[in-house]
mmCIF file of C-alpha atoms and ligand atoms in Angstrom:
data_model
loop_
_atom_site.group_PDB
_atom_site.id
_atom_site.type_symbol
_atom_site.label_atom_id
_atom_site.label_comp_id
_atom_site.label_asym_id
_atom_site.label_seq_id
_atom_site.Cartn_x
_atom_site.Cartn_y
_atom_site.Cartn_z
ATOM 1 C CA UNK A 1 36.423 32.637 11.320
ATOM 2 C CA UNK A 2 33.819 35.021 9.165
ATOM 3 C CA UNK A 3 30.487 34.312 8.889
ATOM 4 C CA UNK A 4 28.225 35.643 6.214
ATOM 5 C CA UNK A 5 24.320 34.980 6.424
ATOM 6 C CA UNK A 6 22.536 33.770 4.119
ATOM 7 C CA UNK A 7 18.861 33.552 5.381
ATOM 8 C CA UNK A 8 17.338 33.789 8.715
ATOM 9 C CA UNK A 9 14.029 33.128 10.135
ATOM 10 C CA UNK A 10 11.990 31.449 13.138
ATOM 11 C CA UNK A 11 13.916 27.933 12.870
ATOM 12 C CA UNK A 12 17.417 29.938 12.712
ATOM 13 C CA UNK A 13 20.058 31.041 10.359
ATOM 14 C CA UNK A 14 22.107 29.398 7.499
ATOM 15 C CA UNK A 15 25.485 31.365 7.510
ATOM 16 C CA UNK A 16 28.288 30.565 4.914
ATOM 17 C CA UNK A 17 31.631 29.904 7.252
ATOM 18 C CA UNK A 18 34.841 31.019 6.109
ATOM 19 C CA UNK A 19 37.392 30.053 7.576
ATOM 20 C CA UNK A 20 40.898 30.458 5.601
ATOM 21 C CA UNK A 21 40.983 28.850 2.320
ATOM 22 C CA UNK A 22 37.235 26.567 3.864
ATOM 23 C CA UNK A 23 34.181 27.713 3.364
ATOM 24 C CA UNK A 24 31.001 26.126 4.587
ATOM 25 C CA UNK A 25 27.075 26.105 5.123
ATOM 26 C CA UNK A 26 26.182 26.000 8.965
ATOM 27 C CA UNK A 27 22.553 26.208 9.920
ATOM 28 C CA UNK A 28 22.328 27.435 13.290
ATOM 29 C CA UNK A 29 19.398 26.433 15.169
ATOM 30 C CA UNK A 30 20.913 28.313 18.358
ATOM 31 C CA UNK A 31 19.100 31.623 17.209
ATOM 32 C CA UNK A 32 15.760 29.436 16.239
ATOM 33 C CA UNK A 33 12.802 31.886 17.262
ATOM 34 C CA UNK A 34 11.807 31.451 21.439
ATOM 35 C CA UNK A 35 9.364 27.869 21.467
ATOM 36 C CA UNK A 36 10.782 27.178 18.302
ATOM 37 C CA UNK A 37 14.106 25.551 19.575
ATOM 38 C CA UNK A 38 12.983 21.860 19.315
ATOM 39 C CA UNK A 39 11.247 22.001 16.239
ATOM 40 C CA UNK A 40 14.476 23.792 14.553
ATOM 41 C CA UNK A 41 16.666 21.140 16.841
ATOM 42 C CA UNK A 42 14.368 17.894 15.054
ATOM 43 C CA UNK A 43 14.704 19.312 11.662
ATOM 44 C CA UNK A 44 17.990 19.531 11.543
ATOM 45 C CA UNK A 45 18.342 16.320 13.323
ATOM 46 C CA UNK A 46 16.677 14.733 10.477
ATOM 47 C CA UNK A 47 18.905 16.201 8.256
ATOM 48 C CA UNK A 48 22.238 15.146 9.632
ATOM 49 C CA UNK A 49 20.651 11.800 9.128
ATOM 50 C CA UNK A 50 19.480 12.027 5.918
ATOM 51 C CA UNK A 51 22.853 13.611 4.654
ATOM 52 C CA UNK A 52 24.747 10.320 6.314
ATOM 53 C CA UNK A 53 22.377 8.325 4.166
ATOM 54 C CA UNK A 54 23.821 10.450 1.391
ATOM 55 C CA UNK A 55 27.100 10.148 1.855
ATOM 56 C CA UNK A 56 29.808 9.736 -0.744
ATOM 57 C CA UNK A 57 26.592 11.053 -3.503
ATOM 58 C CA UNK A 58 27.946 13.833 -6.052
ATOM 59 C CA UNK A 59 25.416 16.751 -5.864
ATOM 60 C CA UNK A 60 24.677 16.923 -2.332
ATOM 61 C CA UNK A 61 26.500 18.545 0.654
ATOM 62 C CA UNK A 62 28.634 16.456 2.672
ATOM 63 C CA UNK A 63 27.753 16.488 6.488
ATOM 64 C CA UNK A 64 30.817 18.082 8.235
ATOM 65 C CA UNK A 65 29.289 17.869 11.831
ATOM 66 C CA UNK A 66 26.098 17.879 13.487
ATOM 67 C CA UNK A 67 26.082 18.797 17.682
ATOM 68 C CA UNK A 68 24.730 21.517 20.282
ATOM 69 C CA UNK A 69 21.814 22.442 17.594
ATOM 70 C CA UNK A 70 24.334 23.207 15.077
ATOM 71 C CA UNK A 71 24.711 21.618 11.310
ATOM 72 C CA UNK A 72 27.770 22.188 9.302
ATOM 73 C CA UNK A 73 27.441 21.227 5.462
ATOM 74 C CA UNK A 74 29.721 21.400 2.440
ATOM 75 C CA UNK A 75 29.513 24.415 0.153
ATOM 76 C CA UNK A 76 28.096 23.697 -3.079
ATOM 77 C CA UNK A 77 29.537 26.312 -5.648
ATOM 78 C CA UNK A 78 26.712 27.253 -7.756
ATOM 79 C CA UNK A 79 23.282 29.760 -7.790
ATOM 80 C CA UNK A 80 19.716 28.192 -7.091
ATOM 81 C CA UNK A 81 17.456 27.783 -9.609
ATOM 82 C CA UNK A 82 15.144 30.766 -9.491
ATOM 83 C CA UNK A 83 18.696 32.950 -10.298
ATOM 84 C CA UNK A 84 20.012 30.353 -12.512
ATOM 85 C CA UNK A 85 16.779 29.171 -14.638
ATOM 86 C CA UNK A 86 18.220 26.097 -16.113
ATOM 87 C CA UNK A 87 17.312 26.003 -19.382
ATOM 88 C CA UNK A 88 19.809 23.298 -20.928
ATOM 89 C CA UNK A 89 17.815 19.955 -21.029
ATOM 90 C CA UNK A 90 21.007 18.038 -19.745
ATOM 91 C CA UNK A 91 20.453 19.773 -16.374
ATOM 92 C CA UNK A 92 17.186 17.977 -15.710
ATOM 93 C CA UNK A 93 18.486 14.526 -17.114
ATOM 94 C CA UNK A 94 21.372 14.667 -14.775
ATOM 95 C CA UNK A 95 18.839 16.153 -12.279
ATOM 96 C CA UNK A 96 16.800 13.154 -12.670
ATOM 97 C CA UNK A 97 19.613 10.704 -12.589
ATOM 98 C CA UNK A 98 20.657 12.422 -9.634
ATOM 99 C CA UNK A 99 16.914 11.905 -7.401
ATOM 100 C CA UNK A 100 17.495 8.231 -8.635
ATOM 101 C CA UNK A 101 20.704 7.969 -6.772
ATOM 102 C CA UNK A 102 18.983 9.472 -4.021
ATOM 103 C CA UNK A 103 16.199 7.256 -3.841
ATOM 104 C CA UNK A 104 18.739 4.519 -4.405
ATOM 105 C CA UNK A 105 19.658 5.579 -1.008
ATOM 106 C CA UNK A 106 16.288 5.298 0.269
ATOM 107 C CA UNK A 107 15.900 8.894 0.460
ATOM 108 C CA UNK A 108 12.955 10.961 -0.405
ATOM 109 C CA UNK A 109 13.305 14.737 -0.177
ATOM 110 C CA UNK A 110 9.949 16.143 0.027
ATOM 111 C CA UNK A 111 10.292 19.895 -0.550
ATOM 112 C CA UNK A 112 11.203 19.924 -4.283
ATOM 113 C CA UNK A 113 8.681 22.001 -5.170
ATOM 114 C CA UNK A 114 11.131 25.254 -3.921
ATOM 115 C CA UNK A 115 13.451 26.523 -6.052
ATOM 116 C CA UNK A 116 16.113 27.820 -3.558
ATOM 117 C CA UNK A 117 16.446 23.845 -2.932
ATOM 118 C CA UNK A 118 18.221 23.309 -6.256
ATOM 119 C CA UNK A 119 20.791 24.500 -7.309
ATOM 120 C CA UNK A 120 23.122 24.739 -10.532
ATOM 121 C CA UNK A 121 26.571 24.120 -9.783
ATOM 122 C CA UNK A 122 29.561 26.668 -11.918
ATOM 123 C CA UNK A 123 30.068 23.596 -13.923
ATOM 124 C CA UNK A 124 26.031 23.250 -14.791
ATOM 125 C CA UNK A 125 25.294 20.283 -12.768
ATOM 126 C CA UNK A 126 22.342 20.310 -10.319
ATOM 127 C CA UNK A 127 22.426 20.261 -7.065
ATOM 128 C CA UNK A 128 20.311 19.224 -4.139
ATOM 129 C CA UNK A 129 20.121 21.003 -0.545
ATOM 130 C CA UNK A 130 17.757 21.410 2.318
ATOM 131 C CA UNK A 131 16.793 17.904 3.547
ATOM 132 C CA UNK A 132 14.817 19.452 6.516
ATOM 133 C CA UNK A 133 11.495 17.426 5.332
ATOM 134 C CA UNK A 134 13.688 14.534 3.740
ATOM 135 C CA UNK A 135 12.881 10.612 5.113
ATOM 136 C CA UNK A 136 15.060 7.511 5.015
ATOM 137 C CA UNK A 137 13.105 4.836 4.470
ATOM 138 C CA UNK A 138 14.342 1.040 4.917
ATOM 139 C CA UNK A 139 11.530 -0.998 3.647
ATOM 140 C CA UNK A 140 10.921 1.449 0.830
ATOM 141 C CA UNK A 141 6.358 0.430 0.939
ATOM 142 C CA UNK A 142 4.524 2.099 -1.480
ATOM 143 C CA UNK A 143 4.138 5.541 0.651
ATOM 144 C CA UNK A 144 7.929 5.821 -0.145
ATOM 145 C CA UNK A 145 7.206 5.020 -3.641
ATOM 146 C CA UNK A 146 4.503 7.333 -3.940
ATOM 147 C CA UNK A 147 6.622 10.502 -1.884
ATOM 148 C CA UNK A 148 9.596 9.447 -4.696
ATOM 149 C CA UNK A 149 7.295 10.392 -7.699
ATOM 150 C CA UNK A 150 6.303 13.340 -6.245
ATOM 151 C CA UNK A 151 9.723 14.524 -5.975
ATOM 152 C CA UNK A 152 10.142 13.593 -9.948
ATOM 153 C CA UNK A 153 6.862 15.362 -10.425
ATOM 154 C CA UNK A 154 8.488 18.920 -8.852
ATOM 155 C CA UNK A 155 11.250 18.432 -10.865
ATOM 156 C CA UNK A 156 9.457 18.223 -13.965
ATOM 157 C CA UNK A 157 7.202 21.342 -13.249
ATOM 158 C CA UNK A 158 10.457 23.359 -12.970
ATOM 159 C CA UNK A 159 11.799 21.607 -16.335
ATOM 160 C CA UNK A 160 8.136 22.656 -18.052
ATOM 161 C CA UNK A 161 8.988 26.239 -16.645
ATOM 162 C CA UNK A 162 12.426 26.846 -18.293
ATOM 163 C CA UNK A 163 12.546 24.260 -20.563
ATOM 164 C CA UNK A 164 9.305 23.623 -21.974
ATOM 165 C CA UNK A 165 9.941 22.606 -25.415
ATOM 166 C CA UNK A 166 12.353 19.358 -24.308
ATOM 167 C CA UNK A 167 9.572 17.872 -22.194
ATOM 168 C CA UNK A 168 8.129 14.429 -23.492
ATOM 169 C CA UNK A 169 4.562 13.379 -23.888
ATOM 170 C CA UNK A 170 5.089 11.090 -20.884
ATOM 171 C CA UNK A 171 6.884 13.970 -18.852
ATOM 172 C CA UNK A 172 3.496 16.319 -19.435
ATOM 173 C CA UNK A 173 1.573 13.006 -18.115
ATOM 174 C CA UNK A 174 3.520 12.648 -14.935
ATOM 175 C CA UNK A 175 2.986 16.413 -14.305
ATOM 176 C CA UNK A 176 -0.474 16.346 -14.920
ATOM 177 C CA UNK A 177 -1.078 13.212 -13.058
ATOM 178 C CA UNK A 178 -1.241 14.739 -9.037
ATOM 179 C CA UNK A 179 -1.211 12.146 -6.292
ATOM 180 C CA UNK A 180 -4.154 12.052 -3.300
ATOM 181 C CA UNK A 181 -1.064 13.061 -1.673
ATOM 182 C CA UNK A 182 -0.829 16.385 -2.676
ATOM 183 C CA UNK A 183 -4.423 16.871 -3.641
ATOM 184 C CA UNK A 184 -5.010 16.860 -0.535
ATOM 185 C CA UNK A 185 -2.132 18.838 0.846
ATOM 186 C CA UNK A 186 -3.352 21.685 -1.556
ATOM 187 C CA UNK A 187 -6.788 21.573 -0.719
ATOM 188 C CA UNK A 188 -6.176 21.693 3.238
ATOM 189 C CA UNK A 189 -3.063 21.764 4.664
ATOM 190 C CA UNK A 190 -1.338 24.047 2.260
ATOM 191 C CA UNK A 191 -4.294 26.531 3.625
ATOM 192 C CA UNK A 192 -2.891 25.853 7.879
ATOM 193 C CA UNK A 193 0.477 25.798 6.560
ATOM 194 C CA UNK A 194 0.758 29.523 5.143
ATOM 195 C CA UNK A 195 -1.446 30.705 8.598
ATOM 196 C CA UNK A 196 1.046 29.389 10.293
ATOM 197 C CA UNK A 197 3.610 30.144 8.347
ATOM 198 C CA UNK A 198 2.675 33.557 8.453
ATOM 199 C CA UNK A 199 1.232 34.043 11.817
ATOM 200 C CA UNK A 200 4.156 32.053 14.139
ATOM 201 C CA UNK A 201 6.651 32.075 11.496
ATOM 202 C CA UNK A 202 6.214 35.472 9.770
ATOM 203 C CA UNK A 203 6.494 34.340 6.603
ATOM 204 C CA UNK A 204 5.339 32.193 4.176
ATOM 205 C CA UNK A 205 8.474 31.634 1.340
ATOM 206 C CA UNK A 206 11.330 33.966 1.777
ATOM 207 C CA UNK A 207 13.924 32.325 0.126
ATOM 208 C CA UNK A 208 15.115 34.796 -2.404
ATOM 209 C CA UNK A 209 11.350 35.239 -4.266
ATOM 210 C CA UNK A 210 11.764 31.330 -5.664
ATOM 211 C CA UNK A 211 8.586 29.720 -6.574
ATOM 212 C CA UNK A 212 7.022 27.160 -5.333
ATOM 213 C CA UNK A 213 5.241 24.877 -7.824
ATOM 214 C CA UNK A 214 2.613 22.223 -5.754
HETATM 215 N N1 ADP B 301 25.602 23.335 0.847
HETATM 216 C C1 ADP B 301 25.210 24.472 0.279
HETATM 217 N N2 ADP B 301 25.982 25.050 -0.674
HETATM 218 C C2 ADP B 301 25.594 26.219 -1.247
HETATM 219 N N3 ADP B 301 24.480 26.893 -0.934
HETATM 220 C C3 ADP B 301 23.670 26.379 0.005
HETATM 221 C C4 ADP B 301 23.992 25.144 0.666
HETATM 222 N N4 ADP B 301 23.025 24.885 1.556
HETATM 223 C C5 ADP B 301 22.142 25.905 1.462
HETATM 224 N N5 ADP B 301 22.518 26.811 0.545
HETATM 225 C C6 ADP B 301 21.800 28.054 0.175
HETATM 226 O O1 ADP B 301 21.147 28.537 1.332
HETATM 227 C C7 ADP B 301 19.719 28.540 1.128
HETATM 228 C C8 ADP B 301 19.021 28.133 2.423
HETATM 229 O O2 ADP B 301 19.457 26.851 2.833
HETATM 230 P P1 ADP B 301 18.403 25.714 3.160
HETATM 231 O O3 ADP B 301 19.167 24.508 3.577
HETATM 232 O O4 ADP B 301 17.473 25.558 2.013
HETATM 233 O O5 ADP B 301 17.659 26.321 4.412
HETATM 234 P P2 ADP B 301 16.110 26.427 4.767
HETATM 235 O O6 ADP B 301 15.766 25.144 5.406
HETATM 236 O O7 ADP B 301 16.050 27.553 5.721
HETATM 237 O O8 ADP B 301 15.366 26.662 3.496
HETATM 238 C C9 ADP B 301 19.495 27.561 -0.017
HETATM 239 O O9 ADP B 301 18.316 27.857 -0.710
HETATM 240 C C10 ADP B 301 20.741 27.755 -0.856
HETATM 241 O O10 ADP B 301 20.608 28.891 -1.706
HETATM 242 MG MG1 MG B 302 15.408 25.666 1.671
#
């Protein structure tokens, strides 16, 4: 078994496995930064679930195993967005058919607005990965609504990036129109995030220079 490593931080690693003709994504919470082992143990908790949720759904990883603080995902052929700047419009329809499916699911994702969390797949389809932040919902109330349009909203701030000239009137309005959500995230907690981000994390967005559009 080979392991190659894709990223590493304060909550761990994410490694590509190869084993044979398999390859994987394992994110390995074993390494997680000292004090940070539970919060790196939770997160990925919450994504084992959220990836069950998903199961069977085209354009997100399959959940190979979850146990001792370490996640094992499918590999998703493909380059994330900041490398592959998707600038075919069919990419964001099937993008946005795709968060339907996911919301279908009861699934909101909730950290769209990075790049290095989508990804174009070799045959141009988009792909979804990283649901660290992501919530199942069962009643589906109108917080659940409201974190679902958000996640649209990130999706069409990247599409007015590369693809500016296919977005509709309706598309600019969504983007325009912020929710108290995130109005208030950027006026306060984006501030404590990045101070802690940068002060017990060491970092504030590392993932291969990919923006992040709030
Ligand atoms: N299943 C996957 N297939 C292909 N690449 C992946 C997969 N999961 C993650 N990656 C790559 O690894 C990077 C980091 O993984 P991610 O789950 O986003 O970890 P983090 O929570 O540390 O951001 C992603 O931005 C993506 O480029
Ligand atoms: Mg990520």
């Amino acid at each position: 078994m080979q392991t190659e490593l894709l990223k590493s931080d304060a909550l761990g690693r994410i490694e590509i496995v190869v084993e044979g003709e398999q390859r994987w994504i394992r994110r390995d919470t074993r390494c997680a930064r000292f004090g940070m082992h539970w919060i790196a143990r939770a997160a990925a908790a919450r994504e084992a679930r959220v990836l069950k949720a998903l199961a069977g759904l085209e354009g997100v990883p399959r959940l190979i195993a979850w146990g001792d603080g370490v996640l094992d995902r499918s590999f998703l052929d493909g380059a994330p967005m900041q490398q592959a700047r998707p600038t075919d419009p069919t990419f964001y329809r099937q993008a946005h058919a795709l968060l339907k499916q996911v919301r279908l699911r009861g699934v909101v994702h909730n950290d769209l607005a990075k790049e290095p969390n989508w990804l174009q797949r070799e045959d141009g389809d988009p792909a979804l990965v990283d649901f660290q932040l992501a919530w199942v919902s069962r009643n589906r109330g109108s917080l659940f609504r409201l974190l679902a349009r958000e996640d649209l909203r990130h999706l069409l701030k990247h599409k007015r990036t590369y693809c500016p000239q296919a977005m509709t009137p309706i598309e600019l309005r969504v983007v325009g129109r912020r929710s108290w959500i995130s109005r208030i995230w950027a006026a306060t907690g984006k501030r404590l995030y990045k101070l802690v981000a940068r002060k017990v994390f060491g970092y504030w967005d590392n993932e291969g220079q990919g923006r992040v559009r709030r």
